[in-house]
C-alpha atoms as one frame of an Amber mdcrd trajectory, in Angstrom:
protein
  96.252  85.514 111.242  98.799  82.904 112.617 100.627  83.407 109.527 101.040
  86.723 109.285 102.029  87.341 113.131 104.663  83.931 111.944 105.828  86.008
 109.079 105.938  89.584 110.458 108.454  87.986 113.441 110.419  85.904 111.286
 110.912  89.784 109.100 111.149  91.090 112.579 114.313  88.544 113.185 115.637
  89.728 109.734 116.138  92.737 110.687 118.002  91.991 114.045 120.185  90.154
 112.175 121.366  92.639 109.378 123.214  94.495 111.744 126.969  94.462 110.438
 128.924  91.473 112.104 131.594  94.195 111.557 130.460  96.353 113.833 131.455
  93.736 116.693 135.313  93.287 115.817 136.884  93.498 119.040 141.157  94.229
 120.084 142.583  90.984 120.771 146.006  89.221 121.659 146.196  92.447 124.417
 145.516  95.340 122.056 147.784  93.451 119.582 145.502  92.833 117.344 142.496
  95.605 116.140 140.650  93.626 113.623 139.062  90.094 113.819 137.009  89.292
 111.158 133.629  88.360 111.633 133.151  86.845 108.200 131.845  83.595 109.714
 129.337  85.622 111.875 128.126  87.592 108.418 128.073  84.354 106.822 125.943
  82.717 109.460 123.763  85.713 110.302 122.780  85.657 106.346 122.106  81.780
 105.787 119.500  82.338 109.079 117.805  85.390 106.880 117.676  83.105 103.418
 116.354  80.535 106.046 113.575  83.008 107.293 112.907  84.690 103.879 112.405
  81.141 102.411 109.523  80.592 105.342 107.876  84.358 104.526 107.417  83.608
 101.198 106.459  80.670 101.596 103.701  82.062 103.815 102.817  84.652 100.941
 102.128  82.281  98.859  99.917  79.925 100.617  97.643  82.966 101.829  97.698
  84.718  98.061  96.611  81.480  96.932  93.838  80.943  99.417  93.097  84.176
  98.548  93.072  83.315  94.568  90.740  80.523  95.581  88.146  82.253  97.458
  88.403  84.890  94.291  86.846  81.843  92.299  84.905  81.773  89.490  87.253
  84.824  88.652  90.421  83.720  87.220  94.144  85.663  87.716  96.199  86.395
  84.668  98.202  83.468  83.155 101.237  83.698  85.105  99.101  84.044  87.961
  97.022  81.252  87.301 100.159  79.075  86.641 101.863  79.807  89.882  98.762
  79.116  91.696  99.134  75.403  89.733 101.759  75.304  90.746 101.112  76.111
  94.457  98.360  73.505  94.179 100.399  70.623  93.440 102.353  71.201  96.501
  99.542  72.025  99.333  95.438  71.527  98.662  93.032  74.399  99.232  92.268
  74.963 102.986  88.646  73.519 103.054  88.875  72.901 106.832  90.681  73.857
 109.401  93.954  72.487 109.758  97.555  74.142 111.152  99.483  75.734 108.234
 102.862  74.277 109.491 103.207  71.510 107.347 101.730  73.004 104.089 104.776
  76.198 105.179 107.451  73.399 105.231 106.702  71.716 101.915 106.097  74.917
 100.188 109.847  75.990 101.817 111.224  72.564 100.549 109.985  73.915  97.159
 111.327  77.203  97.205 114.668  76.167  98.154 114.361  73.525  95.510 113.473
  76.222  93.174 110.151  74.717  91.827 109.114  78.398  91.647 112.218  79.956
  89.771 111.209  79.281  86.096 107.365  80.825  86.575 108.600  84.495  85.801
 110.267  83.605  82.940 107.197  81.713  80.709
């Protein structure tokens, strides 16, 4: 449940941060000036959402893959099965309890590696 709560505030932030930088332009040099662009801000605002959707899907796919294991001895269509390989090499099954941080973060460093990028197209 961690997880999910981890994921639903990180969409929560997502959200909060889509609002137009634009929107936030302000007069400056004494009324001089009516546009400042807030490129930078866009540009940061949307590298913190990659950021956060990296860490959601990262979470989706450790829980689908739990998920695929309890599902066991039934077996998930090909593509299925090899992105749950693939899943596998990165983080074991959770057999005990342990905090999901650390399996998040490597499956993160994967995604933004794109070890998961090719599995759509085999």
């Amino acid at each position: 449940m961690i997880a999910h709560v981890a994921a639903a505030a990180l969409l929560n932030e997502c959200k909060v941060l889509a609002h137009p930088a634009s929107v936030d332009s302000v007069p400056t040099s004494g009324g001089k000036e009516d546009h400042v662009s807030m490129g930078m801000t866009a540009a940061l605002k949307l590298r913190q959402i990659v950021e956060n959707v990296e860490q959601i899907l990262a979470i989706e796919l450790l829980c689908a893959a739990q998920g695929l294991d309890y599902r066991k001895p039934l077996r998930p269509g090909r593509q299925i099965e090899q992105a749950l390989a693939s899943i596998r090499a990165i983080v074991p099954p959770l057999e005990a309890d342990r905090p999901p941080a650390n399996d998040i973060n490597h499956l993160v460093l994967a995604i933004h590696e794109g070890k998961f990028s090719g599995l759509a197209e085999s």
